[in-house]
Amino acid sequence: VLLLIFGHVTGDDLLFKNKKNLVVQSYVTMDESNINALTGGQIKDVLVEEGDLVTKGQELVRLDSDTLMAQREQAQAALAQAQAAYQSLLNGATEEQMKQLQLAVQIAQANLENAQAAYTRMDADYQRTLALVPAGAVSQSSVDAQKAALASAKAALDSSRSNLEISQSKLSEAQNGATPEQIAQAQAGADQAKAALKQIDTTLDKCVLTSPVDGLVTTVNVKSGDVVSSGLPSVVVADIYTPYITCDVDEMKLPRVKLDQEVAISLAALGKDTYKGKVVRINKEADFATKKASNEADWDILTYGIKVTFEDLTGLQDELRSGMTAYVDFGK
C-alpha cells in the first residue's frame, strides 16, 4: 500500500507540497581561491594548516627572501647616493665646498709651478750633458739617464697641468651652478635607482602569500623546504562566509523570478527548516538548452542562471557545506 501511495513522490514533493510554487533544486557554492606562488624560490615557513580559519590579508606562506633583502639594502644605498647628488646640484655648492674648491685650485697651481721649475732644470741639465758629448766628457749612459729624467719631469708637468684644469673646471661649475643637462641627468639617475628599489620591493611582496578573502583553508600543497616555481597553487582558501546558490531556470518560468526577490531555501541535509534568501543576479545570457522542441513548446527551451544568496547565516554557518543539495522556493 505504501508503495502505491508514495511510489511517485519525489524529494521536491516531500519538501514543498504547494505545487503552484516554483521550486528549483541546486547546490551550495563556496568560491575557492587558489593562492599561487608568484615567484620561484624555497618555502621558508608555512603558517597555516588545513581547517584553519583565516582573514583577508593574513599571511599563509613565506618564501626565503634573504638574498633579496641584501639586494634591497644595496639598492637603498644607491638611491640615497643618487638623491644626494641630485639635491646637491639643485642647491649648489656650500660656502665650505667653495673654499675647498678654491684651495684645490691653489694647490694645483703651486704643483704646476713646481713641476714647471723641475722640468726647466732637468731640460737645462740635459742640454749641458748633450753639449759635452762631442768632447767625450760624458758617457752614453749618463746621456740616457738625463734623457729619462727629463721625460719623467715632462710627464709630471703634464699631469700637474691637467690637475689644475680639472680643479679650475670644478670651481667654475660651482660658481656658475649646474646646467639643466646636468640636473636632468642627476634626476634620471635618482629615478632609475628608485625604480630598481621598487622592483626589488615588488619581488619581496611576492615572497609572502596572503589570503585574498576571509575563509577556511581547505588545502595546503607545500611544506617548509620545498622549492616551488611560479604559478604553483600553494594554498586553497574557501570563502565560507558568502555562500550562494546558482539556480538554472528555463525561459518559460523566468518571468516568475525578479531581481531582489526574497526566496525560501531548504537544505536536504538539514531537514525541513527554511532559510531566507535573495535573488542578486539574473543572467542576461542563456547558459544552455535544457529541453528540445517538445509538446511544451515548439522551440528549444533555454536555461538562465539565477544567483541566490543567504540573507542570514545565523545558526547555519557551522552546518553549511559546499556542495550541499539545496531547494530554492521562488514562491507562487
CSV table of C-alpha atoms in Angstrom, one decimal:
chain,number,residue,atom,x,y,z
A,1,VAL,CA,0.0,0.0,0.0
A,2,LEU,CA,2.9,2.4,0.9
A,3,LEU,CA,4.4,1.7,-2.5
A,4,LEU,CA,1.2,2.6,-4.2
A,5,ILE,CA,0.8,5.8,-2.2
A,6,PHE,CA,4.4,7.1,-2.2
A,7,GLY,CA,5.9,5.4,-5.2
A,8,HIS,CA,5.6,8.6,-7.2
A,9,VAL,CA,6.7,11.1,-4.6
A,10,THR,CA,9.9,13.0,-5.2
A,11,GLY,CA,12.2,14.9,-3.0
A,12,ASP,CA,10.6,18.1,-4.2
A,13,ASP,CA,7.2,16.8,-3.2
A,14,LEU,CA,8.4,16.0,0.3
A,15,LEU,CA,9.9,19.4,0.8
A,16,PHE,CA,7.3,21.6,-1.0
A,17,LYS,CA,3.7,20.3,-1.1
A,18,ASN,CA,2.4,23.5,-2.8
A,19,LYS,CA,2.7,22.6,-6.5
A,20,LYS,CA,2.0,26.2,-7.5
A,21,ASN,CA,5.4,27.3,-6.3
A,22,LEU,CA,8.4,27.5,-8.5
A,23,VAL,CA,11.0,25.3,-6.7
A,24,VAL,CA,14.4,24.7,-8.2
A,25,GLN,CA,16.9,22.1,-7.0
A,26,SER,CA,20.6,23.1,-7.0
A,27,TYR,CA,23.6,23.1,-4.6
A,28,VAL,CA,25.5,25.4,-2.3
A,29,THR,CA,28.6,27.0,-3.7
A,30,MET,CA,31.5,28.4,-1.8
A,31,ASP,CA,34.1,30.1,-4.0
A,32,GLU,CA,37.6,28.8,-3.6
A,33,SER,CA,40.8,30.9,-4.1
A,34,ASN,CA,44.0,29.3,-5.3
A,35,ILE,CA,46.9,31.2,-3.7
A,36,ASN,CA,49.7,30.7,-6.1
A,37,ALA,CA,53.4,31.4,-5.7
A,38,LEU,CA,54.1,34.4,-7.9
A,39,THR,CA,57.9,33.9,-7.9
A,40,GLY,CA,60.1,30.8,-7.7
A,41,GLY,CA,62.0,30.0,-4.6
A,42,GLN,CA,62.3,27.9,-1.5
A,43,ILE,CA,59.5,27.7,1.1
A,44,LYS,CA,60.7,29.1,4.4
A,45,ASP,CA,57.5,29.0,6.5
A,46,VAL,CA,54.1,27.5,6.2
A,47,LEU,CA,51.9,29.5,8.6
A,48,VAL,CA,48.6,27.7,8.4
A,49,GLU,CA,47.1,24.2,8.3
A,50,GLU,CA,44.1,22.7,6.6
A,51,GLY,CA,41.0,23.5,8.6
A,52,ASP,CA,42.3,26.9,9.8
A,53,LEU,CA,40.1,30.0,9.7
A,54,VAL,CA,41.9,32.9,8.1
A,55,THR,CA,41.2,36.6,7.5
A,56,LYS,CA,41.7,38.7,4.4
A,57,GLY,CA,45.4,39.7,4.1
A,58,GLN,CA,46.6,37.1,6.6
A,59,GLU,CA,50.0,35.6,5.8
A,60,LEU,CA,49.8,32.0,4.8
A,61,VAL,CA,53.2,31.1,3.3
A,62,ARG,CA,56.6,32.8,3.3
A,63,LEU,CA,59.4,32.2,0.7
A,64,ASP,CA,63.1,32.6,1.6
A,65,SER,CA,64.0,36.2,0.8
A,66,ASP,CA,67.5,36.7,2.4
A,67,THR,CA,69.2,37.3,-0.9
A,68,LEU,CA,66.5,39.8,-1.9
A,69,MET,CA,66.9,41.7,1.4
A,70,ALA,CA,70.6,42.1,0.8
A,71,GLN,CA,69.9,43.4,-2.7
A,72,ARG,CA,67.4,45.8,-1.2
A,73,GLU,CA,70.0,47.3,1.2
A,74,GLN,CA,72.3,47.9,-1.7
A,75,ALA,CA,69.5,49.5,-3.7
A,76,GLN,CA,68.6,51.7,-0.8
A,77,ALA,CA,72.2,52.9,-0.6
A,78,ALA,CA,72.4,53.6,-4.3
A,79,LEU,CA,69.2,55.5,-4.1
A,80,ALA,CA,70.4,57.7,-1.2
A,81,GLN,CA,73.6,58.5,-3.1
A,82,ALA,CA,71.8,59.4,-6.3
A,83,GLN,CA,69.3,61.6,-4.5
A,84,ALA,CA,72.0,63.3,-2.6
A,85,ALA,CA,73.9,64.1,-5.8
A,86,TYR,CA,70.7,65.4,-7.4
A,87,GLN,CA,69.9,67.6,-4.4
A,88,SER,CA,73.5,68.9,-4.3
A,89,LEU,CA,73.1,70.1,-7.9
A,90,LEU,CA,69.9,71.8,-7.1
A,91,ASN,CA,71.2,73.5,-4.0
A,92,GLY,CA,74.6,74.5,-5.5
A,93,ALA,CA,77.9,74.4,-3.6
A,94,THR,CA,78.0,75.4,0.0
A,95,GLU,CA,80.5,78.1,1.3
A,96,GLU,CA,82.7,75.4,2.8
A,97,GLN,CA,82.7,73.5,-0.5
A,98,MET,CA,83.6,76.7,-2.4
A,99,LYS,CA,86.6,77.2,0.0
A,100,GLN,CA,87.7,73.6,-0.6
A,101,LEU,CA,87.5,74.0,-4.4
A,102,GLN,CA,89.4,77.3,-4.3
A,103,LEU,CA,92.1,75.7,-2.1
A,104,ALA,CA,92.3,72.8,-4.6
A,105,VAL,CA,92.9,75.2,-7.4
A,106,GLN,CA,95.7,77.0,-5.4
A,107,ILE,CA,97.4,73.7,-4.6
A,108,ALA,CA,97.1,72.5,-8.2
A,109,GLN,CA,98.6,75.9,-9.3
A,110,ALA,CA,101.5,75.5,-6.9
A,111,ASN,CA,102.1,71.9,-8.0
A,112,LEU,CA,102.2,73.1,-11.6
A,113,GLU,CA,104.7,75.8,-10.8
A,114,ASN,CA,107.0,73.3,-9.0
A,115,ALA,CA,106.6,70.8,-11.9
A,116,GLN,CA,107.5,73.6,-14.4
A,117,ALA,CA,110.6,74.6,-12.4
A,118,ALA,CA,111.7,71.0,-12.1
A,119,TYR,CA,111.2,70.4,-15.8
A,120,THR,CA,113.2,73.6,-16.6
A,121,ARG,CA,116.1,72.4,-14.5
A,122,MET,CA,116.1,68.9,-16.0
A,123,ASP,CA,116.0,70.4,-19.5
A,124,ALA,CA,118.9,72.6,-18.7
A,125,ASP,CA,120.9,69.7,-17.3
A,126,TYR,CA,120.1,67.6,-20.3
A,127,GLN,CA,121.2,70.3,-22.7
A,128,ARG,CA,124.5,70.7,-20.9
A,129,THR,CA,125.1,67.0,-21.0
A,130,LEU,CA,124.4,66.9,-24.7
A,131,ALA,CA,127.0,69.7,-25.2
A,132,LEU,CA,129.7,67.6,-23.6
A,133,VAL,CA,129.1,64.6,-25.8
A,134,PRO,CA,131.3,65.7,-28.8
A,135,ALA,CA,134.2,66.2,-26.5
A,136,GLY,CA,133.7,62.7,-25.0
A,137,ALA,CA,133.4,64.2,-21.5
A,138,VAL,CA,130.3,62.2,-20.7
A,139,SER,CA,129.3,58.6,-21.3
A,140,GLN,CA,126.2,57.5,-23.3
A,141,SER,CA,124.7,56.0,-20.1
A,142,SER,CA,124.8,59.5,-18.5
A,143,VAL,CA,123.0,60.9,-21.5
A,144,ASP,CA,120.4,58.2,-21.4
A,145,ALA,CA,119.8,58.8,-17.6
A,146,GLN,CA,119.4,62.6,-18.2
A,147,LYS,CA,117.0,61.9,-21.0
A,148,ALA,CA,114.9,59.6,-18.9
A,149,ALA,CA,114.8,62.1,-16.0
A,150,LEU,CA,113.7,64.8,-18.4
A,151,ALA,CA,110.9,62.6,-19.8
A,152,SER,CA,109.7,61.9,-16.2
A,153,ALA,CA,109.7,65.6,-15.4
A,154,LYS,CA,107.7,66.3,-18.6
A,155,ALA,CA,105.1,63.7,-17.5
A,156,ALA,CA,104.8,65.3,-14.1
A,157,LEU,CA,104.4,68.7,-15.7
A,158,ASP,CA,101.6,67.4,-18.0
A,159,SER,CA,99.9,65.8,-15.0
A,160,SER,CA,100.1,68.9,-12.9
A,161,ARG,CA,98.7,71.0,-15.8
A,162,SER,CA,95.7,68.5,-16.2
A,163,ASN,CA,95.0,68.6,-12.5
A,164,LEU,CA,94.9,72.4,-12.5
A,165,GLU,CA,92.5,72.4,-15.4
A,166,ILE,CA,90.2,69.9,-13.6
A,167,SER,CA,90.3,71.9,-10.4
A,168,GLN,CA,89.5,75.1,-12.2
A,169,SER,CA,86.7,73.5,-14.1
A,170,LYS,CA,85.1,72.2,-10.9
A,171,LEU,CA,85.4,75.6,-9.3
A,172,SER,CA,83.9,77.2,-12.3
A,173,GLU,CA,81.0,74.8,-12.3
A,174,ALA,CA,80.4,75.5,-8.6
A,175,GLN,CA,80.4,79.3,-9.2
A,176,ASN,CA,78.1,79.1,-12.3
A,177,GLY,CA,75.8,76.4,-10.9
A,178,ALA,CA,74.7,73.2,-12.5
A,179,THR,CA,73.5,73.2,-16.1
A,180,PRO,CA,69.9,72.0,-17.0
A,181,GLU,CA,71.5,69.0,-18.6
A,182,GLN,CA,73.5,68.0,-15.5
A,183,ILE,CA,70.4,68.4,-13.3
A,184,ALA,CA,68.3,66.3,-15.7
A,185,GLN,CA,71.0,63.6,-15.8
A,186,ALA,CA,71.2,63.6,-12.0
A,187,GLN,CA,67.4,63.3,-11.7
A,188,ALA,CA,67.4,60.5,-14.2
A,189,GLY,CA,69.9,58.6,-12.1
A,190,ALA,CA,67.8,59.1,-9.0
A,191,ASP,CA,64.7,57.9,-10.8
A,192,GLN,CA,66.5,54.8,-12.0
A,193,ALA,CA,67.7,54.0,-8.5
A,194,LYS,CA,64.2,54.4,-7.2
A,195,ALA,CA,62.8,52.1,-9.9
A,196,ALA,CA,65.4,49.5,-9.0
A,197,LEU,CA,64.4,49.6,-5.4
A,198,LYS,CA,60.7,49.4,-6.3
A,199,GLN,CA,61.3,46.3,-8.4
A,200,ILE,CA,63.0,44.6,-5.5
A,201,ASP,CA,60.2,45.5,-3.2
A,202,THR,CA,57.7,44.1,-5.6
A,203,THR,CA,59.6,40.8,-5.7
A,204,LEU,CA,59.7,40.8,-1.9
A,205,ASP,CA,56.0,41.2,-1.8
A,206,LYS,CA,55.6,38.1,-3.9
A,207,CYS,CA,57.6,36.1,-1.3
A,208,VAL,CA,54.7,36.4,1.1
A,209,LEU,CA,51.4,34.7,0.1
A,210,THR,CA,48.4,36.1,1.8
A,211,SER,CA,44.7,35.2,1.8
A,212,PRO,CA,42.5,37.2,-0.5
A,213,VAL,CA,39.4,36.6,1.5
A,214,ASP,CA,38.1,35.6,4.9
A,215,GLY,CA,37.6,31.9,4.8
A,216,LEU,CA,38.7,28.4,5.6
A,217,VAL,CA,41.9,26.7,4.5
A,218,THR,CA,40.9,23.6,2.6
A,219,THR,CA,44.2,22.6,1.0
A,220,VAL,CA,47.9,23.1,1.8
A,221,ASN,CA,50.1,21.8,-1.0
A,222,VAL,CA,53.6,22.8,0.3
A,223,LYS,CA,55.8,22.4,3.3
A,224,SER,CA,58.9,24.1,4.6
A,225,GLY,CA,61.9,23.5,2.5
A,226,ASP,CA,60.0,22.8,-0.7
A,227,VAL,CA,61.3,24.5,-3.9
A,228,VAL,CA,58.4,25.9,-5.9
A,229,SER,CA,58.1,27.6,-9.2
A,230,SER,CA,55.9,30.5,-10.2
A,231,GLY,CA,52.2,29.6,-10.6
A,232,LEU,CA,52.2,26.6,-8.2
A,233,PRO,CA,48.9,26.6,-6.1
A,234,SER,CA,50.3,26.6,-2.6
A,235,VAL,CA,47.2,27.0,-0.5
A,236,VAL,CA,43.4,26.9,-1.3
A,237,VAL,CA,41.0,29.0,0.8
A,238,ALA,CA,37.2,28.6,0.6
A,239,ASP,CA,35.0,31.6,1.2
A,240,ILE,CA,32.7,30.1,3.7
A,241,TYR,CA,31.2,33.5,4.8
A,242,THR,CA,29.4,34.3,1.5
A,243,PRO,CA,27.9,31.1,0.2
A,244,TYR,CA,25.5,31.2,-2.7
A,245,ILE,CA,23.3,29.1,-4.9
A,246,THR,CA,23.1,29.2,-8.6
A,247,CYS,CA,19.7,28.0,-9.9
A,248,ASP,CA,19.1,27.0,-13.5
A,249,VAL,CA,15.6,28.3,-14.5
A,250,ASP,CA,14.2,27.7,-18.0
A,251,GLU,CA,13.0,30.7,-20.0
A,252,MET,CA,9.3,29.6,-19.7
A,253,LYS,CA,9.5,30.1,-15.9
A,254,LEU,CA,12.0,33.0,-15.9
A,255,PRO,CA,9.2,35.7,-15.7
A,256,ARG,CA,8.4,34.4,-12.3
A,257,VAL,CA,11.8,35.4,-11.0
A,258,LYS,CA,12.6,39.0,-10.1
A,259,LEU,CA,15.8,40.7,-9.0
A,260,ASP,CA,16.0,41.3,-5.2
A,261,GLN,CA,13.1,38.8,-4.8
A,262,GLU,CA,13.0,37.1,-1.5
A,263,VAL,CA,13.1,33.3,-1.6
A,264,ALA,CA,13.0,30.4,0.8
A,265,ILE,CA,15.9,28.0,0.9
A,266,SER,CA,15.8,24.4,2.2
A,267,LEU,CA,18.8,22.2,2.6
A,268,ALA,CA,18.2,18.4,2.1
A,269,ALA,CA,20.8,17.5,4.7
A,270,LEU,CA,19.4,19.8,7.4
A,271,GLY,CA,15.8,18.8,7.4
A,272,LYS,CA,12.7,20.9,6.7
A,273,ASP,CA,13.9,24.2,8.1
A,274,THR,CA,13.9,27.0,5.6
A,275,TYR,CA,16.2,30.0,5.4
A,276,LYS,CA,15.7,33.4,3.9
A,277,GLY,CA,17.4,34.1,0.6
A,278,LYS,CA,17.5,36.8,-2.0
A,279,VAL,CA,17.9,36.9,-5.8
A,280,VAL,CA,21.0,39.0,-6.5
A,281,ARG,CA,21.7,38.3,-10.2
A,282,ILE,CA,19.7,37.1,-13.2
A,283,ASN,CA,22.0,36.3,-16.1
A,284,LYS,CA,21.3,38.1,-19.4
A,285,GLU,CA,22.8,35.4,-21.5
A,286,ALA,CA,21.4,31.8,-21.7
A,287,ASP,CA,23.6,29.1,-20.3
A,288,PHE,CA,22.3,26.1,-22.2
A,289,ALA,CA,19.2,24.5,-23.7
A,290,THR,CA,17.6,22.0,-21.2
A,291,LYS,CA,14.8,20.9,-23.4
A,292,LYS,CA,14.5,20.4,-27.1
A,293,ALA,CA,11.3,21.1,-29.1
A,294,SER,CA,8.5,19.1,-27.4
A,295,ASN,CA,4.9,19.2,-26.5
A,296,GLU,CA,5.6,22.0,-24.1
A,297,ALA,CA,7.0,24.3,-26.8
A,298,ASP,CA,7.8,24.3,-30.5
A,299,TRP,CA,11.3,25.6,-29.9
A,300,ASP,CA,14.4,24.8,-27.8
A,301,ILE,CA,13.9,26.0,-24.2
A,302,LEU,CA,16.9,27.8,-22.9
A,303,THR,CA,18.1,28.0,-19.3
A,304,TYR,CA,19.3,31.1,-17.4
A,305,GLY,CA,21.4,31.2,-14.3
A,306,ILE,CA,19.9,32.8,-11.2
A,307,LYS,CA,22.3,33.6,-8.3
A,308,VAL,CA,20.7,33.4,-4.8
A,309,THR,CA,22.4,34.4,-1.5
A,310,PHE,CA,21.5,33.7,2.1
A,311,GLU,CA,20.1,36.7,3.9
A,312,ASP,CA,21.2,35.4,7.4
A,313,LEU,CA,23.7,32.7,8.2
A,314,THR,CA,23.0,32.7,12.0
A,315,GLY,CA,22.8,29.2,13.3
A,316,LEU,CA,23.7,27.9,9.8
A,317,GLN,CA,27.4,28.8,9.5
A,318,ASP,CA,28.8,25.7,11.2
A,319,GLU,CA,26.4,23.3,9.4
A,320,LEU,CA,26.7,24.6,5.9
A,321,ARG,CA,29.0,22.8,3.5
A,322,SER,CA,29.9,23.4,-0.1
A,323,GLY,CA,28.0,21.2,-2.5
A,324,MET,CA,25.0,20.6,-0.2
A,325,THR,CA,21.8,19.9,-2.1
A,326,ALA,CA,19.6,23.0,-1.9
A,327,TYR,CA,16.0,23.7,-2.9
A,328,VAL,CA,15.0,27.3,-3.7
A,329,ASP,CA,11.4,28.2,-3.5
A,330,PHE,CA,10.7,31.3,-5.6
A,331,GLY,CA,7.0,31.4,-4.5
A,332,LYS,CA,3.8,31.2,-6.4
